[in-house]
Amino acid sequence: MLSSQILKRLGQGKKTMADLRFDYGLLQELIDTFENTRSGFETLAGSTCPTCSSEDPVAEHHASTVKDQEKKLLSDAVTSFTHAKDGAQDAYDAFKAADGAGEGK
């Protein structure tokens, strides 16, 4: 899994935060992946879903309900990946700041 690869590359076997040296390129890759995935879901959520034209009003109503649920799920995915990207960016910024503070000792 990506998460286990990230953990291995970020500092396997390190004992303290001071011993840990982050691979900032990998963190940036993770941020970009979250952003690209979020953008893809956002595109899907904004796209026109197929409509149901039927003589049966119950079928049309059901299709409309399913379409609304699909858009809600896609919108929720956009929100989730936005939070994931923001969290990864915050981690990147915090570790960069910590590295900078450590270098000034």
Short mmCIF file of C-alpha atoms in Angstrom, two decimals:
data_model
loop_
_atom_site.label_atom_id
_atom_site.label_comp_id
_atom_site.label_asym_id
_atom_site.label_seq_id
_atom_site.Cartn_x
_atom_site.Cartn_y
_atom_site.Cartn_z
CA MET A 1 0.00 0.00 0.00
CA LEU A 2 1.03 3.58 -0.59
CA SER A 3 0.90 4.42 3.12
CA SER A 4 3.39 1.69 4.07
CA GLN A 5 5.72 2.78 1.26
CA ILE A 6 5.50 6.35 2.49
CA LEU A 7 6.27 5.36 6.09
CA LYS A 8 9.28 3.34 4.98
CA ARG A 9 10.62 6.15 2.84
CA LEU A 10 9.94 8.86 5.42
CA GLY A 11 12.01 7.39 8.20
CA GLN A 12 11.89 3.69 8.92
CA GLY A 13 13.78 2.72 12.06
CA LYS A 14 14.18 6.27 13.38
CA LYS A 15 13.88 6.69 17.13
CA THR A 16 12.99 10.36 17.60
CA MET A 17 11.69 13.23 15.52
CA ALA A 18 15.17 14.74 15.62
CA ASP A 19 16.51 11.61 13.88
CA LEU A 20 13.86 11.76 11.19
CA ARG A 21 14.67 13.29 7.84
CA PHE A 22 11.66 13.58 5.60
CA ASP A 23 11.67 13.00 1.89
CA TYR A 24 9.94 16.24 0.95
CA GLY A 25 9.66 15.14 -2.66
CA LEU A 26 7.59 12.18 -1.52
CA LEU A 27 5.38 14.39 0.64
CA GLN A 28 4.88 16.72 -2.33
CA GLU A 29 4.02 13.70 -4.49
CA LEU A 30 1.40 12.71 -1.91
CA ILE A 31 -0.02 16.24 -1.86
CA ASP A 32 -0.19 16.27 -5.67
CA THR A 33 -1.90 12.85 -5.70
CA PHE A 34 -4.55 14.06 -3.26
CA GLU A 35 -5.08 17.21 -5.33
CA ASN A 36 -5.34 15.31 -8.63
CA THR A 37 -7.79 12.82 -7.13
CA ARG A 38 -9.84 15.63 -5.60
CA SER A 39 -9.91 17.42 -8.94
CA GLY A 40 -11.07 14.25 -10.70
CA PHE A 41 -13.92 13.77 -8.26
CA GLU A 42 -14.83 17.44 -8.59
CA THR A 43 -15.02 17.06 -12.37
CA LEU A 44 -17.22 13.98 -12.01
CA ALA A 45 -19.48 15.73 -9.50
CA GLY A 46 -19.97 18.64 -11.90
CA SER A 47 -20.58 16.55 -14.98
CA THR A 48 -24.00 15.87 -16.35
CA CYS A 49 -25.28 12.49 -15.30
CA PRO A 50 -27.45 10.55 -17.72
CA THR A 51 -31.13 11.23 -17.35
CA CYS A 52 -33.96 8.76 -17.44
CA SER A 53 -36.75 9.55 -19.85
CA SER A 54 -39.49 7.10 -19.23
CA GLU A 55 -43.22 6.87 -19.40
CA ASP A 56 -43.06 5.59 -15.83
CA PRO A 57 -42.98 8.54 -13.37
CA VAL A 58 -41.80 6.24 -10.56
CA ALA A 59 -38.76 5.19 -12.63
CA GLU A 60 -38.00 8.83 -13.46
CA HIS A 61 -38.24 9.81 -9.79
CA HIS A 62 -36.00 6.90 -8.78
CA ALA A 63 -33.41 7.85 -11.43
CA SER A 64 -33.44 11.43 -10.17
CA THR A 65 -32.94 10.26 -6.57
CA VAL A 66 -30.02 8.04 -7.59
CA LYS A 67 -28.49 10.91 -9.55
CA ASP A 68 -28.75 13.19 -6.50
CA GLN A 69 -27.17 10.53 -4.27
CA GLU A 70 -24.34 10.04 -6.77
CA LYS A 71 -23.61 13.77 -6.83
CA LYS A 72 -23.65 13.85 -3.00
CA LEU A 73 -21.17 10.97 -2.79
CA LEU A 74 -18.87 12.62 -5.33
CA SER A 75 -19.13 15.92 -3.47
CA ASP A 76 -18.26 14.14 -0.20
CA ALA A 77 -15.23 12.58 -1.93
CA VAL A 78 -14.10 16.04 -3.05
CA THR A 79 -14.38 17.27 0.55
CA SER A 80 -12.48 14.25 1.90
CA PHE A 81 -9.61 14.62 -0.55
CA THR A 82 -9.48 18.36 0.10
CA HIS A 83 -9.03 17.63 3.83
CA ALA A 84 -6.42 14.94 3.06
CA LYS A 85 -4.46 17.29 0.80
CA ASP A 86 -4.65 20.10 3.36
CA GLY A 87 -3.45 17.76 6.12
CA ALA A 88 -0.53 16.56 4.01
CA GLN A 89 0.34 20.17 3.16
CA ASP A 90 0.21 21.13 6.85
CA ALA A 91 2.55 18.22 7.67
CA TYR A 92 4.91 19.27 4.89
CA ASP A 93 4.96 22.87 6.13
CA ALA A 94 5.40 21.86 9.78
CA PHE A 95 8.29 19.50 9.10
CA LYS A 96 9.95 22.05 6.84
CA ALA A 97 9.65 24.62 9.63
CA ALA A 98 11.00 22.13 12.18
CA ASP A 99 13.96 21.34 9.93
CA GLY A 100 14.64 25.06 9.59
CA ALA A 101 14.46 25.56 13.35
CA GLY A 102 16.78 22.60 13.90
CA GLU A 103 19.33 23.98 11.46
CA GLY A 104 19.50 27.26 13.38
CA LYS A 105 20.78 25.58 16.56
#
